[in-house]
């Protein structure tokens, strides 16, 4: 059943205040149509660079460009008046130096109307996060499994299984919180560590494959809608839209081929004009 709540625009400060409270709800959106459906239900909409794999058929997020992000974020912003709108900084748009990161982050905010940017990296990006935050760019950090780094790390691996990885992630979480990020996505992090990091930092953690211990949760919308054949362990399919679409399109094809569609009720006559 639909559970729409009365809404006002959610701000970065609102999300910060959700630390330790009722878990807040985040989803990805790439188009106005989806954003319009999701906006009444969620606290945060993320125009994720997962758009590259979900909509554009890439096998990773690395090929996603600034132009891709600008186009999709403008579309989402037109249809999501209430959620906090965050937008991913694509690979290559922020890593070289803080000034380039600011140039690209300010374009993303100015040209799309998004409220915040998200970027991947902990200790290595802390200086850039501080630079952006000091210049008025709200930053959501993203640590743990970092999809933009898969070519370097050798794949999509869950993080926090060794003491060395735990120490590195503790340092990443501390660094992004100290640098002024208003929240941090923990992706693919084992439960004990996700819980520890959530208790450790004073900013909200947003989990994806990181246990219920986080302050908020995010999923790729098309995953929860059951639009892919493959379902990672951390995803719950709340619908089976792939099957629904497949059956609907098969029905349509049958109806067209047998001339059952369009029927006379679906055909314009030239007498009354309706
Ligand atoms: O690109 C993305 O969709 C993300 C998520 C956290 C889901 O980064």
mmCIF file of C-alpha atoms and ligand atoms in Angstrom:
data_model
loop_
_atom_site.group_PDB
_atom_site.id
_atom_site.type_symbol
_atom_site.label_atom_id
_atom_site.label_comp_id
_atom_site.label_asym_id
_atom_site.label_seq_id
_atom_site.Cartn_x
_atom_site.Cartn_y
_atom_site.Cartn_z
ATOM 1 C CA UNK A 1 0.000 0.000 0.000
ATOM 2 C CA UNK A 2 1.183 3.532 -0.784
ATOM 3 C CA UNK A 3 2.455 5.488 2.246
ATOM 4 C CA UNK A 4 2.826 9.052 1.058
ATOM 5 C CA UNK A 5 3.605 11.606 3.760
ATOM 6 C CA UNK A 6 2.873 15.338 3.632
ATOM 7 C CA UNK A 7 6.047 16.960 2.353
ATOM 8 C CA UNK A 8 8.207 20.025 2.322
ATOM 9 C CA UNK A 9 11.604 20.377 0.699
ATOM 10 C CA UNK A 10 14.232 18.349 2.571
ATOM 11 C CA UNK A 11 17.526 20.122 3.213
ATOM 12 C CA UNK A 12 21.060 19.024 3.965
ATOM 13 C CA UNK A 13 20.505 20.192 7.564
ATOM 14 C CA UNK A 14 17.396 17.957 7.789
ATOM 15 C CA UNK A 15 19.461 14.940 6.730
ATOM 16 C CA UNK A 16 22.195 15.764 9.255
ATOM 17 C CA UNK A 17 19.548 15.879 11.987
ATOM 18 C CA UNK A 18 18.442 12.349 11.095
ATOM 19 C CA UNK A 19 21.627 10.918 12.651
ATOM 20 C CA UNK A 20 20.610 8.146 15.059
ATOM 21 C CA UNK A 21 16.883 8.631 14.377
ATOM 22 C CA UNK A 22 14.337 6.871 12.197
ATOM 23 C CA UNK A 23 16.230 5.518 9.171
ATOM 24 C CA UNK A 24 15.855 7.812 6.180
ATOM 25 C CA UNK A 25 14.998 6.593 2.705
ATOM 26 C CA UNK A 26 17.141 7.143 -0.382
ATOM 27 C CA UNK A 27 16.801 5.882 -3.956
ATOM 28 C CA UNK A 28 18.392 6.548 -7.303
ATOM 29 C CA UNK A 29 16.552 8.325 -10.125
ATOM 30 C CA UNK A 30 17.709 9.223 -13.619
ATOM 31 C CA UNK A 31 14.526 10.427 -15.314
ATOM 32 C CA UNK A 32 11.687 12.840 -14.597
ATOM 33 C CA UNK A 33 9.065 10.106 -14.852
ATOM 34 C CA UNK A 34 10.709 7.944 -12.192
ATOM 35 C CA UNK A 35 11.520 10.962 -9.998
ATOM 36 C CA UNK A 36 7.854 11.996 -10.016
ATOM 37 C CA UNK A 37 6.844 8.547 -8.740
ATOM 38 C CA UNK A 38 9.600 8.331 -6.111
ATOM 39 C CA UNK A 39 9.655 11.895 -4.770
ATOM 40 C CA UNK A 40 6.634 11.596 -2.435
ATOM 41 C CA UNK A 41 8.124 8.518 -0.742
ATOM 42 C CA UNK A 42 11.800 9.237 -0.218
ATOM 43 C CA UNK A 43 14.004 11.657 1.691
ATOM 44 C CA UNK A 44 16.914 11.673 -0.763
ATOM 45 C CA UNK A 45 17.023 11.103 -4.516
ATOM 46 C CA UNK A 46 20.446 10.382 -5.953
ATOM 47 C CA UNK A 47 21.192 10.863 -9.610
ATOM 48 C CA UNK A 48 23.804 8.128 -9.404
ATOM 49 C CA UNK A 49 26.488 7.455 -11.956
ATOM 50 C CA UNK A 50 24.962 3.958 -11.905
ATOM 51 C CA UNK A 51 22.963 5.551 -14.754
ATOM 52 C CA UNK A 52 25.847 4.299 -16.901
ATOM 53 C CA UNK A 53 25.143 0.647 -16.148
ATOM 54 C CA UNK A 54 21.383 0.869 -15.583
ATOM 55 C CA UNK A 55 20.328 3.007 -18.558
ATOM 56 C CA UNK A 56 23.274 3.222 -20.917
ATOM 57 C CA UNK A 57 24.456 -0.396 -21.068
ATOM 58 C CA UNK A 58 28.010 0.184 -19.785
ATOM 59 C CA UNK A 59 29.619 -2.571 -17.701
ATOM 60 C CA UNK A 60 30.910 -0.031 -15.133
ATOM 61 C CA UNK A 61 30.336 3.575 -14.066
ATOM 62 C CA UNK A 62 33.727 4.714 -15.354
ATOM 63 C CA UNK A 63 32.585 5.861 -18.837
ATOM 64 C CA UNK A 64 29.915 8.183 -17.391
ATOM 65 C CA UNK A 65 30.561 11.841 -18.294
ATOM 66 C CA UNK A 66 29.691 15.258 -16.863
ATOM 67 C CA UNK A 67 27.266 15.700 -19.778
ATOM 68 C CA UNK A 68 25.489 12.450 -18.847
ATOM 69 C CA UNK A 69 25.121 13.590 -15.229
ATOM 70 C CA UNK A 70 23.949 17.081 -16.206
ATOM 71 C CA UNK A 71 21.306 15.732 -18.574
ATOM 72 C CA UNK A 72 19.850 13.201 -16.142
ATOM 73 C CA UNK A 73 19.996 15.508 -13.113
ATOM 74 C CA UNK A 74 18.139 18.273 -14.954
ATOM 75 C CA UNK A 75 15.442 15.774 -15.829
ATOM 76 C CA UNK A 76 15.112 14.523 -12.236
ATOM 77 C CA UNK A 77 15.171 18.034 -10.741
ATOM 78 C CA UNK A 78 12.125 19.044 -12.795
ATOM 79 C CA UNK A 79 10.033 16.313 -11.173
ATOM 80 C CA UNK A 80 11.314 16.055 -7.591
ATOM 81 C CA UNK A 81 10.331 19.183 -5.663
ATOM 82 C CA UNK A 82 10.666 17.742 -2.162
ATOM 83 C CA UNK A 83 13.496 15.247 -1.837
ATOM 84 C CA UNK A 84 17.051 16.288 -1.190
ATOM 85 C CA UNK A 85 18.599 15.910 -4.634
ATOM 86 C CA UNK A 86 22.185 14.633 -4.703
ATOM 87 C CA UNK A 87 24.193 14.080 -7.861
ATOM 88 C CA UNK A 88 27.235 11.895 -8.404
ATOM 89 C CA UNK A 89 30.454 13.483 -9.580
ATOM 90 C CA UNK A 90 31.525 11.182 -12.420
ATOM 91 C CA UNK A 91 34.918 9.484 -12.596
ATOM 92 C CA UNK A 92 37.582 11.965 -13.701
ATOM 93 C CA UNK A 93 35.677 15.088 -12.645
ATOM 94 C CA UNK A 94 37.155 15.575 -9.149
ATOM 95 C CA UNK A 95 40.257 13.456 -8.525
ATOM 96 C CA UNK A 96 42.971 15.596 -10.174
ATOM 97 C CA UNK A 97 42.783 18.568 -7.814
ATOM 98 C CA UNK A 98 40.361 20.455 -5.596
ATOM 99 C CA UNK A 99 39.997 23.427 -7.963
ATOM 100 C CA UNK A 100 38.868 21.179 -10.836
ATOM 101 C CA UNK A 101 36.521 19.415 -8.435
ATOM 102 C CA UNK A 102 35.004 22.789 -7.472
ATOM 103 C CA UNK A 103 34.608 23.819 -11.100
ATOM 104 C CA UNK A 104 32.721 20.603 -11.890
ATOM 105 C CA UNK A 105 30.735 20.494 -8.631
ATOM 106 C CA UNK A 106 29.567 24.078 -9.085
ATOM 107 C CA UNK A 107 28.454 23.267 -12.672
ATOM 108 C CA UNK A 108 26.485 20.273 -11.405
ATOM 109 C CA UNK A 109 24.713 22.378 -8.766
ATOM 110 C CA UNK A 110 24.189 25.507 -10.892
ATOM 111 C CA UNK A 111 23.011 23.854 -14.085
ATOM 112 C CA UNK A 112 20.760 21.189 -12.564
ATOM 113 C CA UNK A 113 19.348 22.619 -9.336
ATOM 114 C CA UNK A 114 20.699 19.658 -7.321
ATOM 115 C CA UNK A 115 21.300 20.262 -3.605
ATOM 116 C CA UNK A 116 24.514 18.299 -3.090
ATOM 117 C CA UNK A 117 27.198 16.289 -4.851
ATOM 118 C CA UNK A 118 28.446 12.816 -4.001
ATOM 119 C CA UNK A 119 31.981 11.657 -4.607
ATOM 120 C CA UNK A 120 33.861 8.443 -3.934
ATOM 121 C CA UNK A 121 36.885 8.262 -1.654
ATOM 122 C CA UNK A 122 37.895 8.696 1.971
ATOM 123 C CA UNK A 123 41.321 9.805 3.149
ATOM 124 C CA UNK A 124 42.453 10.465 -0.439
ATOM 125 C CA UNK A 125 39.546 12.845 -1.134
ATOM 126 C CA UNK A 126 39.308 14.513 2.291
ATOM 127 C CA UNK A 127 41.204 17.608 1.183
ATOM 128 C CA UNK A 128 38.912 18.018 -1.833
ATOM 129 C CA UNK A 129 35.803 17.520 0.309
ATOM 130 C CA UNK A 130 37.008 20.238 2.694
ATOM 131 C CA UNK A 131 37.745 22.579 -0.246
ATOM 132 C CA UNK A 132 34.250 22.071 -1.665
ATOM 133 C CA UNK A 133 32.441 22.365 1.666
ATOM 134 C CA UNK A 134 34.308 25.570 2.575
ATOM 135 C CA UNK A 135 33.103 27.026 -0.751
ATOM 136 C CA UNK A 136 29.458 26.156 -0.182
ATOM 137 C CA UNK A 137 29.145 22.768 -1.898
ATOM 138 C CA UNK A 138 27.390 20.178 0.294
ATOM 139 C CA UNK A 139 29.184 16.855 -0.109
ATOM 140 C CA UNK A 140 27.938 13.314 0.444
ATOM 141 C CA UNK A 141 30.977 11.030 0.678
ATOM 142 C CA UNK A 142 31.052 7.411 -0.547
ATOM 143 C CA UNK A 143 33.431 4.866 0.993
ATOM 144 C CA UNK A 144 33.791 1.085 1.182
ATOM 145 C CA UNK A 145 33.145 -0.587 -2.162
ATOM 146 C CA UNK A 146 33.791 2.190 -4.673
ATOM 147 C CA UNK A 147 32.378 1.325 -8.115
ATOM 148 C CA UNK A 148 34.550 3.956 -9.831
ATOM 149 C CA UNK A 149 37.650 2.134 -8.530
ATOM 150 C CA UNK A 150 36.754 -1.377 -9.742
ATOM 151 C CA UNK A 151 39.389 -1.381 -12.460
ATOM 152 C CA UNK A 152 42.019 -0.681 -9.790
ATOM 153 C CA UNK A 153 40.645 -2.921 -7.035
ATOM 154 C CA UNK A 154 39.854 -5.840 -9.334
ATOM 155 C CA UNK A 155 36.071 -6.012 -8.956
ATOM 156 C CA UNK A 156 33.046 -5.466 -6.743
ATOM 157 C CA UNK A 157 34.310 -6.808 -3.401
ATOM 158 C CA UNK A 158 32.671 -6.557 0.013
ATOM 159 C CA UNK A 159 34.884 -4.591 2.386
ATOM 160 C CA UNK A 160 35.751 -5.065 6.066
ATOM 161 C CA UNK A 161 36.708 -8.712 6.184
ATOM 162 C CA UNK A 162 40.290 -8.136 7.332
ATOM 163 C CA UNK A 163 41.668 -5.979 10.139
ATOM 164 C CA UNK A 164 43.668 -4.020 7.573
ATOM 165 C CA UNK A 165 40.519 -3.174 5.589
ATOM 166 C CA UNK A 166 38.685 -2.248 8.799
ATOM 167 C CA UNK A 167 41.467 0.133 9.821
ATOM 168 C CA UNK A 168 41.497 1.738 6.371
ATOM 169 C CA UNK A 169 37.736 2.234 6.453
ATOM 170 C CA UNK A 170 37.826 3.703 9.972
ATOM 171 C CA UNK A 171 40.381 6.211 8.686
ATOM 172 C CA UNK A 172 38.206 6.973 5.619
ATOM 173 C CA UNK A 173 35.083 7.537 7.733
ATOM 174 C CA UNK A 174 36.962 9.794 10.180
ATOM 175 C CA UNK A 175 38.540 11.756 7.317
ATOM 176 C CA UNK A 176 35.324 12.514 5.405
ATOM 177 C CA UNK A 177 33.451 13.443 8.587
ATOM 178 C CA UNK A 178 36.267 15.762 9.700
ATOM 179 C CA UNK A 179 36.404 17.303 6.209
ATOM 180 C CA UNK A 180 32.762 18.385 6.500
ATOM 181 C CA UNK A 181 30.800 15.836 4.450
ATOM 182 C CA UNK A 182 27.150 15.993 5.589
ATOM 183 C CA UNK A 183 26.649 12.239 5.151
ATOM 184 C CA UNK A 184 28.532 9.194 3.952
ATOM 185 C CA UNK A 185 27.466 6.254 1.826
ATOM 186 C CA UNK A 186 28.843 2.933 3.066
ATOM 187 C CA UNK A 187 28.743 0.466 0.183
ATOM 188 C CA UNK A 188 29.402 -3.267 0.506
ATOM 189 C CA UNK A 189 30.548 -3.165 4.126
ATOM 190 C CA UNK A 190 30.157 -6.130 6.520
ATOM 191 C CA UNK A 191 27.715 -5.575 9.360
ATOM 192 C CA UNK A 192 29.977 -5.283 12.387
ATOM 193 C CA UNK A 193 32.082 -2.629 10.705
ATOM 194 C CA UNK A 194 29.090 -0.711 9.264
ATOM 195 C CA UNK A 195 27.603 -0.616 12.774
ATOM 196 C CA UNK A 196 30.897 0.512 14.300
ATOM 197 C CA UNK A 197 31.374 3.263 11.673
ATOM 198 C CA UNK A 198 27.808 4.488 12.183
ATOM 199 C CA UNK A 199 28.446 4.822 15.917
ATOM 200 C CA UNK A 200 31.893 6.294 15.310
ATOM 201 C CA UNK A 201 31.081 9.290 13.075
ATOM 202 C CA UNK A 202 28.698 12.135 13.880
ATOM 203 C CA UNK A 203 27.319 12.338 10.326
ATOM 204 C CA UNK A 204 24.581 10.028 8.998
ATOM 205 C CA UNK A 205 25.712 6.861 7.261
ATOM 206 C CA UNK A 206 23.725 5.629 4.257
ATOM 207 C CA UNK A 207 23.992 1.909 3.657
ATOM 208 C CA UNK A 208 23.914 -0.062 0.438
ATOM 209 C CA UNK A 209 24.851 -3.629 1.194
ATOM 210 C CA UNK A 210 25.959 -2.387 4.594
ATOM 211 C CA UNK A 211 23.398 -3.843 7.049
ATOM 212 C CA UNK A 212 20.418 -2.232 8.832
ATOM 213 C CA UNK A 213 22.754 -0.495 11.283
ATOM 214 C CA UNK A 214 23.161 2.564 9.034
ATOM 215 C CA UNK A 215 21.225 5.807 9.577
ATOM 216 C CA UNK A 216 19.667 5.589 6.092
ATOM 217 C CA UNK A 217 19.415 3.096 3.247
ATOM 218 C CA UNK A 218 19.823 3.477 -0.493
ATOM 219 C CA UNK A 219 19.187 1.117 -3.394
ATOM 220 C CA UNK A 220 19.259 1.416 -7.145
ATOM 221 C CA UNK A 221 15.558 1.787 -7.940
ATOM 222 C CA UNK A 222 15.627 -0.615 -10.890
ATOM 223 C CA UNK A 223 17.100 -3.276 -8.565
ATOM 224 C CA UNK A 224 14.284 -3.038 -6.013
ATOM 225 C CA UNK A 225 11.719 -3.015 -8.830
ATOM 226 C CA UNK A 226 13.053 -6.339 -10.116
ATOM 227 C CA UNK A 227 14.113 -5.090 -13.540
ATOM 228 C CA UNK A 228 17.368 -7.051 -13.732
ATOM 229 C CA UNK A 229 17.792 -10.808 -13.986
ATOM 230 C CA UNK A 230 20.684 -10.731 -11.547
ATOM 231 C CA UNK A 231 19.992 -9.795 -7.920
ATOM 232 C CA UNK A 232 22.905 -9.152 -5.564
ATOM 233 C CA UNK A 233 22.508 -10.487 -1.992
ATOM 234 C CA UNK A 234 21.909 -7.020 -0.520
ATOM 235 C CA UNK A 235 18.976 -6.226 -2.829
ATOM 236 C CA UNK A 236 15.384 -7.104 -2.030
ATOM 237 C CA UNK A 237 13.085 -7.238 -5.075
ATOM 238 C CA UNK A 238 9.995 -5.329 -3.919
ATOM 239 C CA UNK A 239 8.376 -5.908 -7.335
ATOM 240 C CA UNK A 240 8.898 -8.022 -10.449
ATOM 241 C CA UNK A 241 8.638 -5.363 -13.126
ATOM 242 C CA UNK A 242 10.785 -7.266 -15.616
ATOM 243 C CA UNK A 243 8.180 -10.049 -15.695
ATOM 244 C CA UNK A 244 5.326 -7.530 -15.770
ATOM 245 C CA UNK A 245 6.847 -5.633 -18.702
ATOM 246 C CA UNK A 246 7.698 -8.844 -20.533
ATOM 247 C CA UNK A 247 4.100 -10.120 -20.202
ATOM 248 C CA UNK A 248 2.594 -6.748 -21.201
ATOM 249 C CA UNK A 249 4.784 -6.435 -24.301
ATOM 250 C CA UNK A 250 4.088 -10.042 -25.312
ATOM 251 C CA UNK A 251 0.324 -9.278 -25.023
ATOM 252 C CA UNK A 252 0.729 -6.122 -27.104
ATOM 253 C CA UNK A 253 2.684 -7.992 -29.795
ATOM 254 C CA UNK A 254 0.003 -10.700 -29.978
ATOM 255 C CA UNK A 255 -2.762 -8.079 -30.170
ATOM 256 C CA UNK A 256 -1.020 -6.166 -32.987
ATOM 257 C CA UNK A 257 -0.272 -9.312 -35.000
ATOM 258 C CA UNK A 258 -3.886 -10.546 -34.727
ATOM 259 C CA UNK A 259 -5.330 -7.034 -35.425
ATOM 260 C CA UNK A 260 -7.062 -7.143 -31.997
ATOM 261 C CA UNK A 261 -5.277 -3.847 -31.301
ATOM 262 C CA UNK A 262 -6.311 -1.147 -31.907
ATOM 263 C CA UNK A 263 -10.001 -1.952 -31.381
ATOM 264 C CA UNK A 264 -12.816 0.279 -32.640
ATOM 265 C CA UNK A 265 -12.890 1.989 -29.211
ATOM 266 C CA UNK A 266 -9.235 2.876 -29.708
ATOM 267 C CA UNK A 267 -9.760 4.199 -33.239
ATOM 268 C CA UNK A 268 -10.731 7.770 -34.270
ATOM 269 C CA UNK A 269 -13.879 7.949 -36.334
ATOM 270 C CA UNK A 270 -14.421 11.008 -38.543
ATOM 271 C CA UNK A 271 -17.973 11.763 -37.289
ATOM 272 C CA UNK A 272 -17.700 13.263 -33.748
ATOM 273 C CA UNK A 273 -13.971 13.890 -33.662
ATOM 274 C CA UNK A 274 -13.273 12.283 -30.263
HETATM 275 O O1 LIG B 1 25.653 5.434 -8.461
HETATM 276 C C1 LIG B 1 24.885 5.027 -7.587
HETATM 277 O O2 LIG B 1 23.736 4.684 -7.870
HETATM 278 C C2 LIG B 1 25.389 4.963 -6.213
HETATM 279 C C3 LIG B 1 24.635 4.319 -5.146
HETATM 280 C C4 LIG B 1 25.082 4.558 -3.793
HETATM 281 C C5 LIG B 1 23.498 3.498 -5.310
HETATM 282 O O3 LIG B 1 26.429 5.451 -5.974
#
